Coordinates of C-alpha atoms in Angstrom, one line a residue:
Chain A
X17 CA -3.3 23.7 -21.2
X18 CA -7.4 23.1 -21.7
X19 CA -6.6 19.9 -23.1
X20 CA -4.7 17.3 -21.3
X21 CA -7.1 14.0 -21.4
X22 CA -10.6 14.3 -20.9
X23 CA -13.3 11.6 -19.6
X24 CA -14.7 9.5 -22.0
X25 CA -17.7 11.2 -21.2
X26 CA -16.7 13.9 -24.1
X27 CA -17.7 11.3 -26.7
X28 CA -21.2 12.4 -26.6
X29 CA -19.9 15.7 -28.9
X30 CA -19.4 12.7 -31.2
X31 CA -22.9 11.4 -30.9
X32 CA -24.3 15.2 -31.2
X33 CA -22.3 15.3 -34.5
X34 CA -24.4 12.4 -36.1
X35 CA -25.2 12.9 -39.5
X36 CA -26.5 10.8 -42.3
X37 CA -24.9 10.9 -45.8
X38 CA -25.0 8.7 -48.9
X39 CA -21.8 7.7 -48.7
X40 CA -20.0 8.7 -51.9
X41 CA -17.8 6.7 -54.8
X42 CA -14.8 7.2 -52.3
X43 CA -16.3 4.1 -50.5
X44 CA -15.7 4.3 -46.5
X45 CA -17.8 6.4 -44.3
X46 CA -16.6 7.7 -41.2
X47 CA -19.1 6.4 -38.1
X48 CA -20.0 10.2 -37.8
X49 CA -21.7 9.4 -41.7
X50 CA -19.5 12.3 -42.8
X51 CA -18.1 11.4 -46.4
X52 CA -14.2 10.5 -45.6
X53 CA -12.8 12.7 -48.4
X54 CA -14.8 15.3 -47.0
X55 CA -13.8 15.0 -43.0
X56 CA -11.4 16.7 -41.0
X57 CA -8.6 14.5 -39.3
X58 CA -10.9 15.4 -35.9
X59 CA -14.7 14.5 -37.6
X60 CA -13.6 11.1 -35.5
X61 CA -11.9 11.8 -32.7
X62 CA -12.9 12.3 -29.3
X63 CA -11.6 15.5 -27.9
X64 CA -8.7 14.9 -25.8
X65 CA -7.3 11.6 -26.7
X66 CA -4.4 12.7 -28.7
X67 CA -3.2 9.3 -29.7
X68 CA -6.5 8.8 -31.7
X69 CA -5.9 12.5 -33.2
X70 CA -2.2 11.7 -34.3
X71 CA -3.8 8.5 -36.1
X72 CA -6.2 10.7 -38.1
X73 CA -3.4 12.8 -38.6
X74 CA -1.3 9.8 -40.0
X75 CA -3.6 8.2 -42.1
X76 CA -6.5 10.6 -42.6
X77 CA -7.1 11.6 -46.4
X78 CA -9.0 14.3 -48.3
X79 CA -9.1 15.7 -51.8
X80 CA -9.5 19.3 -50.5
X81 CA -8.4 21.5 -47.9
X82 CA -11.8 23.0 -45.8
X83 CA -12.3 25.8 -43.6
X84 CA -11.1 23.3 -41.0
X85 CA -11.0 25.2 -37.9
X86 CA -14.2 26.7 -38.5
X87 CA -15.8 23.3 -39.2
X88 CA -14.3 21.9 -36.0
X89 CA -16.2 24.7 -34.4
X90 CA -19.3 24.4 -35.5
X91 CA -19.4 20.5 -35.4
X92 CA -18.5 20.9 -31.5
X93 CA -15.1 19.5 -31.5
X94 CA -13.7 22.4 -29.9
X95 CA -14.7 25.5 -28.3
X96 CA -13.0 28.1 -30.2
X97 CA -10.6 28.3 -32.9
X98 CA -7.5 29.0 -30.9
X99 CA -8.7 25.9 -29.1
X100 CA -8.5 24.3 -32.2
X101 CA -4.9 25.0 -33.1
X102 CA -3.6 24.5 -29.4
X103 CA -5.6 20.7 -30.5
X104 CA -3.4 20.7 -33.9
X105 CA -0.4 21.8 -32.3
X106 CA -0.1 19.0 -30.4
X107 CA -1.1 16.0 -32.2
X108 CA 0.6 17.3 -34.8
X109 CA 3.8 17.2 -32.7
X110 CA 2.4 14.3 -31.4
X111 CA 2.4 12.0 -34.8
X112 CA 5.3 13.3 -36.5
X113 CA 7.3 12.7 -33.3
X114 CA 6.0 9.3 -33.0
X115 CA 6.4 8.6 -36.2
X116 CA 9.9 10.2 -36.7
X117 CA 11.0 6.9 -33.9
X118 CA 9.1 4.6 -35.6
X119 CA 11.2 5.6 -39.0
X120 CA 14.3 6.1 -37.3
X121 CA 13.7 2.6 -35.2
X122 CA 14.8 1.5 -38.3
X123 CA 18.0 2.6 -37.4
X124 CA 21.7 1.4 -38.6
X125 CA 22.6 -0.8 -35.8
X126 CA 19.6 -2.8 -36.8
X127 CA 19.9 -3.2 -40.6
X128 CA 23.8 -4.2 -39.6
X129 CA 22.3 -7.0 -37.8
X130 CA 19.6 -7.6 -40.8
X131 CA 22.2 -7.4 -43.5
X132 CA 24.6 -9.9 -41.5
X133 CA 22.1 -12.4 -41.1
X134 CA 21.3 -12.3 -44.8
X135 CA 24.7 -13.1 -45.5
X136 CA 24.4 -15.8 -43.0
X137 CA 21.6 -17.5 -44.3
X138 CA 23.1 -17.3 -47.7
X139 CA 26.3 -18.6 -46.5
X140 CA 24.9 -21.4 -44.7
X141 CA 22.6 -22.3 -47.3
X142 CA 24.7 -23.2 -49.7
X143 CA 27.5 -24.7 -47.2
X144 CA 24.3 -27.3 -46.5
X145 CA 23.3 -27.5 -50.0
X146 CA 26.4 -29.0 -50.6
X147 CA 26.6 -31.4 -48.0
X148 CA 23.1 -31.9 -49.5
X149 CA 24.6 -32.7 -53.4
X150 CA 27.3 -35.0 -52.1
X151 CA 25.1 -36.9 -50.0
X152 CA 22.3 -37.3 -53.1
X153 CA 25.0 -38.1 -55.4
X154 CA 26.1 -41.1 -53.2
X155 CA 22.6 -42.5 -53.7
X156 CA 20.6 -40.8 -56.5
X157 CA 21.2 -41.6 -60.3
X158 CA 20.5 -37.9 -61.4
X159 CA 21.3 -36.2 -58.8
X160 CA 22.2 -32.4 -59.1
X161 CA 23.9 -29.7 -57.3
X162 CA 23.1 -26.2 -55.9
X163 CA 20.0 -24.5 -53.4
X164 CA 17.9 -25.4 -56.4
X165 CA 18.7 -29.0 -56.5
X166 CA 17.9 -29.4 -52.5
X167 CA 14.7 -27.7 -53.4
X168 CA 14.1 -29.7 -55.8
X169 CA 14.7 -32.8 -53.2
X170 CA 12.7 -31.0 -50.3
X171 CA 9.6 -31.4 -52.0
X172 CA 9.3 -35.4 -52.0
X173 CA 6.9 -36.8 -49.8
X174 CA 9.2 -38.4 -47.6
X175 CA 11.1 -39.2 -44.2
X176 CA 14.2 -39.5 -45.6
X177 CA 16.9 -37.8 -43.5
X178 CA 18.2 -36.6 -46.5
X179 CA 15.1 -34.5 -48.0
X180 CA 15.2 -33.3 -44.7
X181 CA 17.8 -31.5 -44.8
X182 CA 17.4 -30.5 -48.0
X183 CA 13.8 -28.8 -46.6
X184 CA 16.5 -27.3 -44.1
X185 CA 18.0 -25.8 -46.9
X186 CA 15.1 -24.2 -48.6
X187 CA 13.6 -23.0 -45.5
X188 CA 17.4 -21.3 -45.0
X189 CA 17.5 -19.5 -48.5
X190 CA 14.0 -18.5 -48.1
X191 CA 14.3 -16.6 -45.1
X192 CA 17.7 -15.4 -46.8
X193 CA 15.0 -13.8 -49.5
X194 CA 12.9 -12.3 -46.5
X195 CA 15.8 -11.1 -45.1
X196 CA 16.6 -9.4 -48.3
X197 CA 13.3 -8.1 -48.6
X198 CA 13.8 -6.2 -45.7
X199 CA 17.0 -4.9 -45.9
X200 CA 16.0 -3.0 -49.4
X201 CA 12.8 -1.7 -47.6
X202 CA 14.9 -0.2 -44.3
X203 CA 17.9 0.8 -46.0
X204 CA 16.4 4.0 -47.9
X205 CA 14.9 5.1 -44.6
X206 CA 17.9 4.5 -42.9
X207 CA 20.4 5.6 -45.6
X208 CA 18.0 7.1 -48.2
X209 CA 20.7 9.1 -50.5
X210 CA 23.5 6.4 -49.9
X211 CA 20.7 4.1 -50.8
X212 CA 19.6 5.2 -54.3
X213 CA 23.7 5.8 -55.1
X214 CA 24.7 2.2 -54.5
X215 CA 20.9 0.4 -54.5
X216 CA 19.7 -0.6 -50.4
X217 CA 21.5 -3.9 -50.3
X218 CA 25.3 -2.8 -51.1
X219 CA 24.5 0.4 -49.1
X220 CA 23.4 -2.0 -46.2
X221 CA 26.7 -4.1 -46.5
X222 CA 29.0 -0.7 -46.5
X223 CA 27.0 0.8 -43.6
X224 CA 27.6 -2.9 -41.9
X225 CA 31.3 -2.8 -42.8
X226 CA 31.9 0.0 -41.2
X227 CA 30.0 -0.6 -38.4
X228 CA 27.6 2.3 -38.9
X229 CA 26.3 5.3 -40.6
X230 CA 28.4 8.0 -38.8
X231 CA 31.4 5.7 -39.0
X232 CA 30.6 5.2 -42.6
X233 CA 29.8 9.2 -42.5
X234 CA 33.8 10.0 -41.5
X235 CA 35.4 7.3 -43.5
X236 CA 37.6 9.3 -46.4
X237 CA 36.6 8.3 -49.7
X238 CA 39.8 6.1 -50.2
X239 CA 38.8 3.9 -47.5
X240 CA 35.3 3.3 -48.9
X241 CA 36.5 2.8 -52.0
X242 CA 38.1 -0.7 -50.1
X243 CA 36.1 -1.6 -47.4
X244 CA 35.2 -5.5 -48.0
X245 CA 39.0 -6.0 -49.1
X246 CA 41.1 -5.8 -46.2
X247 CA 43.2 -8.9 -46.8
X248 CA 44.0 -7.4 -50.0
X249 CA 44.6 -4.0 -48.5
X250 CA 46.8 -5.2 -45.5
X251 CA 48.8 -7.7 -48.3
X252 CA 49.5 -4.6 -50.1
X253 CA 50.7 -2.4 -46.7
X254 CA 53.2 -5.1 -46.5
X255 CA 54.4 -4.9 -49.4
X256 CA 53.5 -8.1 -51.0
X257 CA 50.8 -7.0 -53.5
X258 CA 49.1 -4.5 -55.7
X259 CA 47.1 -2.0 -53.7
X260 CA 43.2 -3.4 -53.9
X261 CA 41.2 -1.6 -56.8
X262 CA 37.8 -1.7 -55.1
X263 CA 36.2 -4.0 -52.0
X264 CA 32.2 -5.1 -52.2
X265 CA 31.8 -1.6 -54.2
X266 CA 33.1 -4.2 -56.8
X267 CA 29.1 -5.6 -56.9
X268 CA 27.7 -2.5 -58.3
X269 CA 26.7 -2.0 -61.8
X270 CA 29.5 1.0 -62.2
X271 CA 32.1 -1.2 -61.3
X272 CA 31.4 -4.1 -63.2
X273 CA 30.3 -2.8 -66.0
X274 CA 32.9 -0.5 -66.4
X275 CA 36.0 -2.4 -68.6
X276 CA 38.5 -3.8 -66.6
X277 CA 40.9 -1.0 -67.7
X278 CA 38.8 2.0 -66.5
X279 CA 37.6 0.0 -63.0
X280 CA 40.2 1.7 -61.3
X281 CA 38.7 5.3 -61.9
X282 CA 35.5 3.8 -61.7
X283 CA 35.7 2.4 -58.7
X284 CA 37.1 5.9 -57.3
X285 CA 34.6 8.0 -59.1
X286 CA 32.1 5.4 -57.1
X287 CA 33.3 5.9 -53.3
X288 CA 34.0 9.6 -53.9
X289 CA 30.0 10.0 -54.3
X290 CA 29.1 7.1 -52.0
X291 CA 31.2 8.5 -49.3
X292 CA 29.3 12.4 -50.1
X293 CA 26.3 10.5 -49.6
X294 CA 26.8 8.5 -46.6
X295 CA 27.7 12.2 -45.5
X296 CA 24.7 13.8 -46.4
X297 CA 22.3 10.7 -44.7
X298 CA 24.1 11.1 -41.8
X299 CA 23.7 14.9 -40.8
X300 CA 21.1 15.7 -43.1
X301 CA 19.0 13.3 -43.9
X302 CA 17.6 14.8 -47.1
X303 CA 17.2 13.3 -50.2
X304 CA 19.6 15.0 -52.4
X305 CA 18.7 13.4 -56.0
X306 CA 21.6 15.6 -57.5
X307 CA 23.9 12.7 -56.5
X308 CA 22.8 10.5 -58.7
X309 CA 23.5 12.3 -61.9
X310 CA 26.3 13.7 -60.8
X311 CA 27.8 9.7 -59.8
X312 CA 25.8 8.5 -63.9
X313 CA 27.3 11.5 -65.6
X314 CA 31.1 10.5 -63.7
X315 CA 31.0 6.8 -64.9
X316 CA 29.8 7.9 -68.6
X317 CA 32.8 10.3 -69.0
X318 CA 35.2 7.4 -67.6
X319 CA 33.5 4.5 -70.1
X320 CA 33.8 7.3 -72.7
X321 CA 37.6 7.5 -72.4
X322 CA 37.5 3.5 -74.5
X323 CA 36.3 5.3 -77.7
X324 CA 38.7 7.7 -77.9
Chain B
X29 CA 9.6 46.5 -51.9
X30 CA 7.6 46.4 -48.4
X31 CA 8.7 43.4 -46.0
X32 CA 6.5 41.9 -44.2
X33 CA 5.1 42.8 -40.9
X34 CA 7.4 41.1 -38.2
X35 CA 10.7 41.0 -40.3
X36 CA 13.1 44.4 -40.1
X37 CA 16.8 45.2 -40.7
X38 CA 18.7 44.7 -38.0
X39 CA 22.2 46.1 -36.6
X40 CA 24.1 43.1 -36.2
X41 CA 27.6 42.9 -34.9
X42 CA 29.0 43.1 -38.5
X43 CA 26.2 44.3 -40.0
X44 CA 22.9 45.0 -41.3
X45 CA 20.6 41.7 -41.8
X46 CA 17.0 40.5 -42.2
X47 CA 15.2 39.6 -38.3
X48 CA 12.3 38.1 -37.1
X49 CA 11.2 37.8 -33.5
X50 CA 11.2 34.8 -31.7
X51 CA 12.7 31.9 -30.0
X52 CA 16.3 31.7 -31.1
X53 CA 16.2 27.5 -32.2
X54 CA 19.7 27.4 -34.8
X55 CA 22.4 29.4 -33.3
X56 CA 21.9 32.4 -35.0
X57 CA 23.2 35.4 -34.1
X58 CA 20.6 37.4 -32.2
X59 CA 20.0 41.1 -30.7
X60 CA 17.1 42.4 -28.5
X61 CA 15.7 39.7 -29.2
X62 CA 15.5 39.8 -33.2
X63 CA 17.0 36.5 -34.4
X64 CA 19.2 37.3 -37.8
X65 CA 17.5 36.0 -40.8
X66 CA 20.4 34.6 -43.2
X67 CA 19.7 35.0 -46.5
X68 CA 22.6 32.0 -47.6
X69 CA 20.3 29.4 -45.6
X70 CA 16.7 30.5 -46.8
X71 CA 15.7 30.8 -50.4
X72 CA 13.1 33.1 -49.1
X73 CA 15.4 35.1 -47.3
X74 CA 17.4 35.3 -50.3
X75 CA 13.7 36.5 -52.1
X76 CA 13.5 39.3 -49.5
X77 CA 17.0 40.2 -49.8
X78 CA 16.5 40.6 -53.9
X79 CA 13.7 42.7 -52.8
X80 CA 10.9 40.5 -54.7
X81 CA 7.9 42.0 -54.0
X82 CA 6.3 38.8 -52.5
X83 CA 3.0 40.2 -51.3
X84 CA 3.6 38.8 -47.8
X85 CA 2.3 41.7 -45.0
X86 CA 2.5 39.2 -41.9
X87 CA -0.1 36.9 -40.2
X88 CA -0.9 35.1 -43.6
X89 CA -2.1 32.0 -42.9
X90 CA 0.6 29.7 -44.7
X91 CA 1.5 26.1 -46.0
X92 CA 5.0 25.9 -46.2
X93 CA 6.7 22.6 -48.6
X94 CA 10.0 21.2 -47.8
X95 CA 10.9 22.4 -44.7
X96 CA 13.4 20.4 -43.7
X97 CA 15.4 21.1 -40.3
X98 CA 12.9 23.7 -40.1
X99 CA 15.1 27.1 -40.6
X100 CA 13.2 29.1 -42.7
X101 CA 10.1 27.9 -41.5
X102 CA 11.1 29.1 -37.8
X103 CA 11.4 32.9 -39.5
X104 CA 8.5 32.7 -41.6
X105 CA 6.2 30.6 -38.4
X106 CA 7.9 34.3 -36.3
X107 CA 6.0 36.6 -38.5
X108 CA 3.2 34.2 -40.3
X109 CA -0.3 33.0 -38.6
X110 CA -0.9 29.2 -38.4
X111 CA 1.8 27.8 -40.2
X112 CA 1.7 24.6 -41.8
X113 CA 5.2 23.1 -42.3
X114 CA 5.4 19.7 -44.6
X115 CA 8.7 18.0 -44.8
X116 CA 9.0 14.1 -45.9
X117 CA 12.4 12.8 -44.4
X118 CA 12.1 11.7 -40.7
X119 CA 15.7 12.9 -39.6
X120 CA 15.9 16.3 -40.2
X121 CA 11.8 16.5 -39.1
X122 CA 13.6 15.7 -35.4
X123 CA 14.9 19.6 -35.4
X124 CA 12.1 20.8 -36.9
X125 CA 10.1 19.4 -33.9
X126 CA 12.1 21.3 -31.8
X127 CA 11.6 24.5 -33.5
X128 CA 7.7 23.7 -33.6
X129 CA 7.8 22.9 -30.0
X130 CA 8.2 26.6 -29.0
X131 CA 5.8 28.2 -31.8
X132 CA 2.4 27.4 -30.9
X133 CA 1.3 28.2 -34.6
X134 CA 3.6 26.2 -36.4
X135 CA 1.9 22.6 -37.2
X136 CA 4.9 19.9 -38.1
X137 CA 3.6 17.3 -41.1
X138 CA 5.5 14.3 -41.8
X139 CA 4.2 14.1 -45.5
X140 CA 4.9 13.7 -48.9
X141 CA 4.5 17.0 -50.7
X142 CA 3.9 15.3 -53.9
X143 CA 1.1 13.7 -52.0
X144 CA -1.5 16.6 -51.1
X145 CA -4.0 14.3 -50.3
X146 CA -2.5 13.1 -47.3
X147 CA -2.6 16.4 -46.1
X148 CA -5.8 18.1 -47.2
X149 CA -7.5 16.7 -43.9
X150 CA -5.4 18.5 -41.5
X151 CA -4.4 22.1 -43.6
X152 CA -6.9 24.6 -44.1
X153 CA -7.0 27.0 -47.0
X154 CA -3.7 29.3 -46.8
X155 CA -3.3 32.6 -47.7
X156 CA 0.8 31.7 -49.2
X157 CA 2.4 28.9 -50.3
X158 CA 6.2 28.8 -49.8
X159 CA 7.8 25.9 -51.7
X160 CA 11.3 24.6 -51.5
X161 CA 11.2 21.0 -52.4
X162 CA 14.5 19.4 -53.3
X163 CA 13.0 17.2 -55.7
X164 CA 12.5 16.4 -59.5
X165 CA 8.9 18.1 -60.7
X166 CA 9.1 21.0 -58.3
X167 CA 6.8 23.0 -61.1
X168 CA 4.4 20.1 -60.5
X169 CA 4.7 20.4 -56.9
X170 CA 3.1 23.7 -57.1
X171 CA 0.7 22.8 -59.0
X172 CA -0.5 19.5 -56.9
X173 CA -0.7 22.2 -54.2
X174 CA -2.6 24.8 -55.7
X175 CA -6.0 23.9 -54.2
X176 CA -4.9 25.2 -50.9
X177 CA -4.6 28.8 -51.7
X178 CA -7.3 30.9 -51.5
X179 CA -7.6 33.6 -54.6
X180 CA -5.3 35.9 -54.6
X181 CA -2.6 34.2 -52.8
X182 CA 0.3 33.6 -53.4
X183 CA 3.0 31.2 -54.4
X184 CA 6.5 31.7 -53.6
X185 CA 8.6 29.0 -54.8
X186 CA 12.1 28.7 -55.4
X187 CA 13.2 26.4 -58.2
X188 CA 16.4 24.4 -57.7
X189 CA 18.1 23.6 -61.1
X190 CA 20.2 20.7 -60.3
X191 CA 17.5 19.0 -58.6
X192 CA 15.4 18.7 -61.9
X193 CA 18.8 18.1 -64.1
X194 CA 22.0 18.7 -63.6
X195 CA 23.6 18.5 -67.0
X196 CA 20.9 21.0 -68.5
X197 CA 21.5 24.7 -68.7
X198 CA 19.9 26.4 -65.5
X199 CA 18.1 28.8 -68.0
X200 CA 16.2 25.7 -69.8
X201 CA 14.7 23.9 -66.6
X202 CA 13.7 27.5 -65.5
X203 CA 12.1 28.5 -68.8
X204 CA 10.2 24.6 -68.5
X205 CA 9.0 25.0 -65.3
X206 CA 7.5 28.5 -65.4
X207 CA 5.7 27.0 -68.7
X208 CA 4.9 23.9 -66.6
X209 CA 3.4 26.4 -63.9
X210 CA 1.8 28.4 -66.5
X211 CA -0.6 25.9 -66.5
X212 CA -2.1 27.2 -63.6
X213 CA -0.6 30.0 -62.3
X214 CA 0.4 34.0 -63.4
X215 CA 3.9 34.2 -62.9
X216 CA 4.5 37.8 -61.2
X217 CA 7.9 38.1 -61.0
X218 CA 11.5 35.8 -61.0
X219 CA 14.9 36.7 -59.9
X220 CA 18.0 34.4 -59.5
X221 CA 19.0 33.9 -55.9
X222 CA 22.8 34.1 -56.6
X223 CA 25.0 35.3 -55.1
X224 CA 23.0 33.6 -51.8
X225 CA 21.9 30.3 -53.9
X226 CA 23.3 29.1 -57.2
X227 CA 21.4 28.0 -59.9
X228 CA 18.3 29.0 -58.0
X229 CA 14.9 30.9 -59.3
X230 CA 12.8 32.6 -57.1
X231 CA 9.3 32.6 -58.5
X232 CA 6.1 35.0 -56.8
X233 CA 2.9 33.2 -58.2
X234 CA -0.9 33.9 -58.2
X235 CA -3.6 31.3 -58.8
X236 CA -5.2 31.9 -62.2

């Protein structure tokens, strides 16, 4: 290989490649004055230093393709254009392999931990915003109850022990809404078909449930259909109850929304297509946007059963 | 129909198939070093198989959307010049590294193909498009990407019905997106991919 790093000496091609241009309505000149829309990903790289290459790669922009290797020729970046794509080849490989663990680093044992500590915060929250409505009530004439009472309370200007806690509360719920915040931004790279079936936060909850996507991936469609309602499920193995219609699949819209008579199918309709796309994100990965019609056009034949 | 330079039939243990030469990278089968070309995992296998005349003579420079795990593209990067192969999700861009690892002409992009833009810095002009986007829009795909090929190239593209609606009649998303790619194409020939794809058009293109 003619290219493993080179001295920092090389950086000199750079300086030979100085040009001036007005720099265009796109706004941002590369240092070599070349218009950005109109630079290769190597107009500012120094030859060799790959890292700086798989950036340019990454983030580089341009309205049209150019007679790039020929350009990188002429403008000194390489020597020859089989150079040029031994340089492509591997920064390419370079970026999307760094960029593939960077994507993947938001991986499912990480948004478990992320939608657990959601619940968490939630959880607590409101155990402490009731502590916090008791203890107001004891003192305050109007006092009221909930996280939005003790947010209320957390913004007096005091030292009271009390508002303190309430401040405890608000600081609780909002990093509950931070939490949340992240969970729907990592879930569709983590889960990105199971994701758009069941929206990023319930997908999060059934990934977390099962205790991952490939555990998830192998569940039978039955058992996703009750993950979240084990008590009910094990009641029902013993003989003491109904068996469970749904678990947390019970928080989506085709659930709920379906009437209470129909939730049964609905609910079944639901994990049979959640469970195909937990499949699918786990040993595929590609977005298959078939699903989701498929899983609309199930519940609108099973709400359509009513009007007959 | 003439294939392209680099791809011939075979004699495979069962039978006759499509080969190109090269690093084996999926398990397929393989003799004398031909790696077997199968036309039920490659819409443009299945093109090849139909005997579309796809203009393709090998060593085309080519820019190559969706390519997922990277199974065509390994065929097409065997008998093609510099390759450029886009595909959007991260996992299954993992294998396709591997297969770019040992083809020193095939350039991975982890890009949005709907995006061209993001990519115009890094691909050069191409000689063919081959598109296989699982996505909505797929006519408008081809069409974002036009400005890469060079006149007289061509487009092969191979239109997925259930991704653009799966409770219309295959026949009505095909006829919209040929007159969606009308706009800036000359359609040159279609043929459904069945019995190798269902539901699937394969569509040869030129720039108008």
């Amino acid at each position: 290989m003619p290219h493993r790093l080179t001295p920092r000496a090389l950086r000199f091609g750079a300086l030979v490649r100085e040009r001036i241009y007005e720099a265009a309505d796109y706004g941002r000149t590369m240092t070599d004055g070349t218009d950005a829309a109109e630079a290769g990903w190597f107009s500012d790289v120094d030859p060799g230093d790959v890292e700086a290459a798989g950036d340019a790669i990454v983030e580089g922009r341009a309205e049209r393709p150019r007679e790039w290797p020929r350009l990188a020729v002429e403008s000194g970046y390489v020597a020859s254009e089989a150079e040029y794509y031994d340089r492509l080849h591997e920064a390419a490989i370079y970026a999307a392999r760094r960029e593939v663990r960077e994507r993947e680093g938001a991986d499912d044992q990480q948004l478990i931990h992320a939608v657990r500590a959601m619940d968490d915060s939630a959880r607590v929250a409101n155990e402490l915003a009731e502590r916090v409505a008791e203890w107001a009530g004891s003192r305050i004439e109007d006092a009221d109850t909930g996280i939005e009472y003790a947010r209320e309370l957390a913004e007096r200007d005091d030292d009271d022990p009390l508002v303190s806690l309430a401040r405890r509360v608000r600081d609780l719920d909002d990093e509950r809404a931070s939490l949340r915040a992240h969970v729907e931004r990592a879930t569709p790279d983590v889960a990105p078909n199971l994701s758009a079936l069941a929206g990023p936060v319930l997908a999060a909850r059934l990934i977390a449930l099962a205790g991952g996507l490939e555990s998830l991936a192998k569940k039978p469609a039955g058992t996703v259909q009750v993950l979240g309602a084990e008590e009910a499920l094990f009641a029902h193995l013993r003989g003491r109850a109904p068996s469970p219609k749904h678990g947390v699949i019970f928080t989506h819209e085709a659930v709920n929304g379906t009437p209470p008579a129909n939730r049964g199918s609905a609910a079944r309709a639901l994990a049979g297509k959640l469970a195909i796309a937990a499949r699918v994100d786990h040993y595929s990965g590609e977005r298959k946007p078939e699903l989701d019609e498929q899983l609309a056009r199930r519940i609108e034949r099973i709400r359509a059963r009513d009007s007959e | 129909m003439t294939l392209p330079s680099g791809v011939e039939r075979q004699r495979f243990s069962d039978r006759e198939a499509l080969a190109t030469q090269g690093e084996p990278t999926y398990g397929e089968g393989t003799t004398d070093g031909w790696r077997r070309w199968d036309p039920h995992r490659s819409k443009l296998g299945a093109m090849l198989e139909r005997e579309m005349e796809t203009g393709l003579s090998g060593g085309e420079t080519v820019l190559y959307l969706g390519a997922a795990a990277g199974t065509t593209v390994s065929h097409v990067a065997d008998f093609a010049g510099p390759t450029y192969a886009v595909e959007f999700a991260a996992r299954p861009v993992r294998d396709l590294l591997d297969v770019a690892e040992s083809r020193e002409n095939l350039v991975p992009l982890l890009k949005d193909a709907r995006a061209p833009e993001t990519y115009a810095h890094v691909v050069e002009p191409v000689d063919a498009i081959v598109q296989d986007v699982a996505t909505r829009g797929q006519a408008d795909v081809a069409l974002t990407n036009r400005r890469f090929l060079r006149e007289g190239g061509r487009l092969l593209l191979a239109i997925k019905a259930r991704s653009e609606d799966v409770t219309r009649d295959p026949n009505d998303v095909f006829e919209d997106a040929l007159s969606t790619l009308e706009d800036g194409y000359e359609i040159l020939a279609t043929e459904r991919l069945e019995p190798f794809h269902d539901d699937h058009l394969g569509i040869v293109a030129t720039p108008k």
